[in-house]
mmCIF file of C-alpha atoms and ligand atoms in Angstrom:
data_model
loop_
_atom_site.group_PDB
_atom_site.id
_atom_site.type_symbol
_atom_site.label_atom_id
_atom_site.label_comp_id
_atom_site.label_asym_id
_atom_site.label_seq_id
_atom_site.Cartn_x
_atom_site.Cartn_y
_atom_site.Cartn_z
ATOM 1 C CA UNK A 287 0.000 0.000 0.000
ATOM 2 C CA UNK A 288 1.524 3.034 -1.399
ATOM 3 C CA UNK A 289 1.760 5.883 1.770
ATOM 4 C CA UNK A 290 1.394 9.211 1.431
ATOM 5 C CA UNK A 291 4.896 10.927 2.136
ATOM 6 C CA UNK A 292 7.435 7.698 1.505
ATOM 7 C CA UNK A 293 5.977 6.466 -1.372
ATOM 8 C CA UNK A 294 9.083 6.664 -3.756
ATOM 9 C CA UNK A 295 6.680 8.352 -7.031
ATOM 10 C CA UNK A 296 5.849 11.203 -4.275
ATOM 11 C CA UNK A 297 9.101 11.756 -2.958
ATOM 12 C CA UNK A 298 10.585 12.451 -6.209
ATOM 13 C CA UNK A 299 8.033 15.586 -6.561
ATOM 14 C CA UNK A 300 8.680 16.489 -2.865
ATOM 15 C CA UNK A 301 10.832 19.991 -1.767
ATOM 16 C CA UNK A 302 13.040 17.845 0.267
ATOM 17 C CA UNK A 303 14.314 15.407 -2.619
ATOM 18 C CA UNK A 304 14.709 18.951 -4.704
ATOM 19 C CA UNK A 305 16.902 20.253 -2.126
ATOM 20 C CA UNK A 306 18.833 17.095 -2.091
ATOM 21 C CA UNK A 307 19.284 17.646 -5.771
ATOM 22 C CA UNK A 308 19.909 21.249 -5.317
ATOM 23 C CA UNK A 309 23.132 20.098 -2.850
ATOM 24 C CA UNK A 310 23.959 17.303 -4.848
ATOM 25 C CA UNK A 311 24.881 19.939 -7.858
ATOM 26 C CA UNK A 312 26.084 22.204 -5.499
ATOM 27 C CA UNK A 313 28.777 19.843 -4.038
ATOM 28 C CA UNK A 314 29.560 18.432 -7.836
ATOM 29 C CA UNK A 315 30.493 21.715 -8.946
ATOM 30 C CA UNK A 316 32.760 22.192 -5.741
ATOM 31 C CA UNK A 317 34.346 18.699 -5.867
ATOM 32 C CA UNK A 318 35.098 19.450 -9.615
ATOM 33 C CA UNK A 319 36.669 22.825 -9.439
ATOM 34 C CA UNK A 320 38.406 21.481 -6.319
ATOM 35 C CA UNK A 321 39.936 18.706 -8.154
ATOM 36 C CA UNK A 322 41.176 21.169 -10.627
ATOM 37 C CA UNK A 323 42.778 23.147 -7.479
ATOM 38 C CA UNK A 324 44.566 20.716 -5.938
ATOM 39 C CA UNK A 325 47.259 19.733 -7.966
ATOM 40 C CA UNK A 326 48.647 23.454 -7.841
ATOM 41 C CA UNK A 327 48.476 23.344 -4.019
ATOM 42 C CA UNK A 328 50.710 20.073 -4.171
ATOM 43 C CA UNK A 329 52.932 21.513 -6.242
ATOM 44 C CA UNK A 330 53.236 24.798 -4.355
ATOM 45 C CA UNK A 331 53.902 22.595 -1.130
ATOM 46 C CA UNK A 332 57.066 22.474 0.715
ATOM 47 C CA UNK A 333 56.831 19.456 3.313
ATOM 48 C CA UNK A 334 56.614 16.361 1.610
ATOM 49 C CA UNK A 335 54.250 14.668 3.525
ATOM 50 C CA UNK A 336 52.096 17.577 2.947
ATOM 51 C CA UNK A 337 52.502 17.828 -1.215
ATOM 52 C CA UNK A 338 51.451 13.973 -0.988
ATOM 53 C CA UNK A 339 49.261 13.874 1.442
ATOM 54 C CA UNK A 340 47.604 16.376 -1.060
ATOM 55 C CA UNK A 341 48.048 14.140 -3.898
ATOM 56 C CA UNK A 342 46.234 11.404 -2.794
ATOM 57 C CA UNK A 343 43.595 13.879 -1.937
ATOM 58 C CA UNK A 344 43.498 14.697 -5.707
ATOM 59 C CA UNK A 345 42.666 11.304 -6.819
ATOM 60 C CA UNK A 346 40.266 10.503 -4.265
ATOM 61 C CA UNK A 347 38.553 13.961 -5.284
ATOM 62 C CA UNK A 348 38.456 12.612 -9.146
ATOM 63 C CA UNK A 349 36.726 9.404 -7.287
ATOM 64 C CA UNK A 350 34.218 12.295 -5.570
ATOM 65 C CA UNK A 351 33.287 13.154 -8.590
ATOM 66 C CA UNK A 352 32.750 9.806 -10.404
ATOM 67 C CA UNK A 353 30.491 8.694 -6.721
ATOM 68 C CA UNK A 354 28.156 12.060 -7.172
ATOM 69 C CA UNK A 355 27.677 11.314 -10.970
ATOM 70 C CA UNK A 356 26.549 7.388 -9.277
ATOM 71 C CA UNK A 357 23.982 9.262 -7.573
ATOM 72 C CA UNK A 358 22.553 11.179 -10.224
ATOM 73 C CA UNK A 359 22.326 7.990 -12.001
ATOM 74 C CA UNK A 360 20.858 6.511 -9.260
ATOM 75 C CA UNK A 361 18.129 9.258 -9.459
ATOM 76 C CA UNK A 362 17.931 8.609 -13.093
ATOM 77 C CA UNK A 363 19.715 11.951 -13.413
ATOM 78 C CA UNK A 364 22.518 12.982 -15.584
ATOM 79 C CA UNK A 365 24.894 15.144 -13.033
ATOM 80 C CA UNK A 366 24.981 18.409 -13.076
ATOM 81 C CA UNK A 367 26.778 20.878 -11.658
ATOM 82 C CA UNK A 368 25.501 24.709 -9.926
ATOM 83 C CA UNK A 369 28.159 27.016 -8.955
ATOM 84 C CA UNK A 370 29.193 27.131 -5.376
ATOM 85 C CA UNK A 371 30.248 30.248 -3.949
ATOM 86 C CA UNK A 372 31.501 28.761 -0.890
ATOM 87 C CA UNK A 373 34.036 26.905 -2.394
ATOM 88 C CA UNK A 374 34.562 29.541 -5.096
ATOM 89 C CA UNK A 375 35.495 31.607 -2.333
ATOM 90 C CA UNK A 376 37.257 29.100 -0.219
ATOM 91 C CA UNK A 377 39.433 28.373 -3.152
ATOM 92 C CA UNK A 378 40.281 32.016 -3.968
ATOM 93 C CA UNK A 379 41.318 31.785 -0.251
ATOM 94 C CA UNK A 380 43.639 29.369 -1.136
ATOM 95 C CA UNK A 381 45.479 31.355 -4.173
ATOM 96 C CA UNK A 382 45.841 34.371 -1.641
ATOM 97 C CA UNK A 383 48.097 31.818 0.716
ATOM 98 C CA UNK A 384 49.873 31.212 -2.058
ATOM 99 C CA UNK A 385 50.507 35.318 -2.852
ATOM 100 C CA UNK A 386 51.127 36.435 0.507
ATOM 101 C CA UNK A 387 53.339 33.528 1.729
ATOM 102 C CA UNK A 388 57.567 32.822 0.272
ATOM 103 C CA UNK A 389 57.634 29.704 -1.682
ATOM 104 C CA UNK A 390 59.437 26.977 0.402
ATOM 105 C CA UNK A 391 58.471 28.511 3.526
ATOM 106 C CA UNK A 392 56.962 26.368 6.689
ATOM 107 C CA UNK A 393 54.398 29.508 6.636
ATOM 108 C CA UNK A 394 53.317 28.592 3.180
ATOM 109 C CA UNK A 395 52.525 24.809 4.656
ATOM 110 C CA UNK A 396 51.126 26.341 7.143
ATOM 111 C CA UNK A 397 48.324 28.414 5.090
ATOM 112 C CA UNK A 398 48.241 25.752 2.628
ATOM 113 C CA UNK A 399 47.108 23.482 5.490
ATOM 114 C CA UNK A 400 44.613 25.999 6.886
ATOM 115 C CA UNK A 401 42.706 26.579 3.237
ATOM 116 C CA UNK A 402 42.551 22.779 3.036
ATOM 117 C CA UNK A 403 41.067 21.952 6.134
ATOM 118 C CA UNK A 404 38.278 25.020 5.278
ATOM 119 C CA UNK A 405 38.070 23.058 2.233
ATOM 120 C CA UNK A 406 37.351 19.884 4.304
ATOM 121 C CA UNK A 407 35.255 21.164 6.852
ATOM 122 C CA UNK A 408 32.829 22.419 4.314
ATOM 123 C CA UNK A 409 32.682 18.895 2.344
ATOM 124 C CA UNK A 410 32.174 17.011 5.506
ATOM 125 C CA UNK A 411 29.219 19.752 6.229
ATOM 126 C CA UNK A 412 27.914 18.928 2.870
ATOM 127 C CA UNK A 413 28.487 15.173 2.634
ATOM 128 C CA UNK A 414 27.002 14.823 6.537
ATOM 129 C CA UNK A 415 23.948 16.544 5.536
ATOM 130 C CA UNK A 416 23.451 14.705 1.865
ATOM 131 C CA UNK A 417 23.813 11.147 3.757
ATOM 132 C CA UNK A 418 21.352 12.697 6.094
ATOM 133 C CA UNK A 419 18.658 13.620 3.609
ATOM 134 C CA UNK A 420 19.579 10.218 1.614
ATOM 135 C CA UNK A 421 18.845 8.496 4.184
ATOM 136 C CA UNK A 422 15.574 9.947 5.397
ATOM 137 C CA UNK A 423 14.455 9.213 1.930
ATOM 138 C CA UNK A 424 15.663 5.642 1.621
ATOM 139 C CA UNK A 425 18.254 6.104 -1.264
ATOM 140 C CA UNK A 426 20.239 3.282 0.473
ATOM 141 C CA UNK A 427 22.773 3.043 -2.605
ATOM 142 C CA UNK A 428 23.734 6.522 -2.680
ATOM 143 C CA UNK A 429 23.778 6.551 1.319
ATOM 144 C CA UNK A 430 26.718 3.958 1.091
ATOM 145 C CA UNK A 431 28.334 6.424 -1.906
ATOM 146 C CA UNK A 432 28.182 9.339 0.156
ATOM 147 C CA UNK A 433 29.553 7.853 3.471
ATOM 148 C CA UNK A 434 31.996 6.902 1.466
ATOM 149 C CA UNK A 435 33.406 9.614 0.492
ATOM 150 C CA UNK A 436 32.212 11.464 3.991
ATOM 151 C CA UNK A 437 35.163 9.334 5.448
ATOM 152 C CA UNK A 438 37.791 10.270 2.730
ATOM 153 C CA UNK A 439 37.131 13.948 3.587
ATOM 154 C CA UNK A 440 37.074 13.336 7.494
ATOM 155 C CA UNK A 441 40.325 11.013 7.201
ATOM 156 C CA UNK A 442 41.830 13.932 5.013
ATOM 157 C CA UNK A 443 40.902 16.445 7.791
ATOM 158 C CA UNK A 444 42.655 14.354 10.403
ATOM 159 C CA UNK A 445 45.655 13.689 8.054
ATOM 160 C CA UNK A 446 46.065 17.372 7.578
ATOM 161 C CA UNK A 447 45.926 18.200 11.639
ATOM 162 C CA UNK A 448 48.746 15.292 12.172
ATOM 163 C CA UNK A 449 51.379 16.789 9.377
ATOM 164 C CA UNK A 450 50.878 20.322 10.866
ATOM 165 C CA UNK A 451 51.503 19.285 14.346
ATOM 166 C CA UNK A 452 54.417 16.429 13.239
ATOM 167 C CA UNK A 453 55.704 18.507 10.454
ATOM 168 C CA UNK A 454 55.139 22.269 9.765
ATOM 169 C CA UNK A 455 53.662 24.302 12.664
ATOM 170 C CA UNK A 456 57.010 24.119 15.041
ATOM 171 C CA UNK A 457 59.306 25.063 11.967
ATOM 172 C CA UNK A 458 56.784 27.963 10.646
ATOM 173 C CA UNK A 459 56.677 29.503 14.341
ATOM 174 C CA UNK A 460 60.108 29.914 13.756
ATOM 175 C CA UNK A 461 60.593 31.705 10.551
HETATM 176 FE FE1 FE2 B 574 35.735 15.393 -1.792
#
């Protein structure tokens, strides 16, 4: 017996699956202008375990990608992307670490890390509150997709912390 609010056909026509769609395109846009980012924030890295800590990060980001255009699928969707300002901005963030800091400086590392982990925090905010609404709505495939990748970005997060406190902060207080 179909029910009124979690019957799939009404869900679909619901405000709450188009806001899920609305953050889905919102976080596909971010996650592939991000991916385009990264490599120049490796590069511009000083500490190694930073530039491939980063690295890794890139790939896993293409992987982002390729798990949001799953879900769009999954919607019977083709993915789509809307510009997001937040990591428009967040990114433009990063460039100005990049202008006001000395290349192969600890304080470089030290920005670099900072923009990443604002990069981070707002994926995990986004991914948290996709799974959220994926799972309210029973989308159990793309639940698993975007815990996924909620991990990556927390584990990333973490990494980051670690190599500033193991790696960069001590050296950049001194500079
Ligand atoms: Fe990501």
């Amino acid at each position: 017996m179909a029910t009124k609010s979690n019957s799939t056909g009404k869900m679909h026509d619901s405000k709450f699956h188009k806001l899920f769609v609305q953050e889905l395109k919102d976080i596909y846009w971010a996650e592939s202008h991000l991916a385009k980012a990264l490599p120049k924030m490796s590069k511009a890295a000083t500490t190694p375990e930073l530039s491939k800590a980063i690295e890794k990060h890139t790939k896993e980001t293409q992987e982002h990608v390729e798990r949001l255009e799953k879900v769009f699928e999954n919607l019977g969707m083709k993915a789509s992307g809307k510009k997001c300002p937040a990591m428009e901005g967040l990114l433009e963030e990063g460039k100005e670490v990049l202008e006001d800091t000395k290349a192969d400086s600890m304080v470089r590392d030290a920005g670099i890390i900072i923009g990443s982990q604002k990069i981070e925090h707002y994926e995990i905010a986004a991914y948290g509150s996709l799974a959220a609404l994926a799972k309210k709505m029973g989308h159990n495939d793309s639940l698993k997709l975007l815990e996924q990748t909620l991990e990556e970005e927390k584990k990333t997060d973490a990494l980051l912390t670690q190599i500033a406190e193991e790696h960069v902060n001590e050296e950049a207080a001194q500079e």
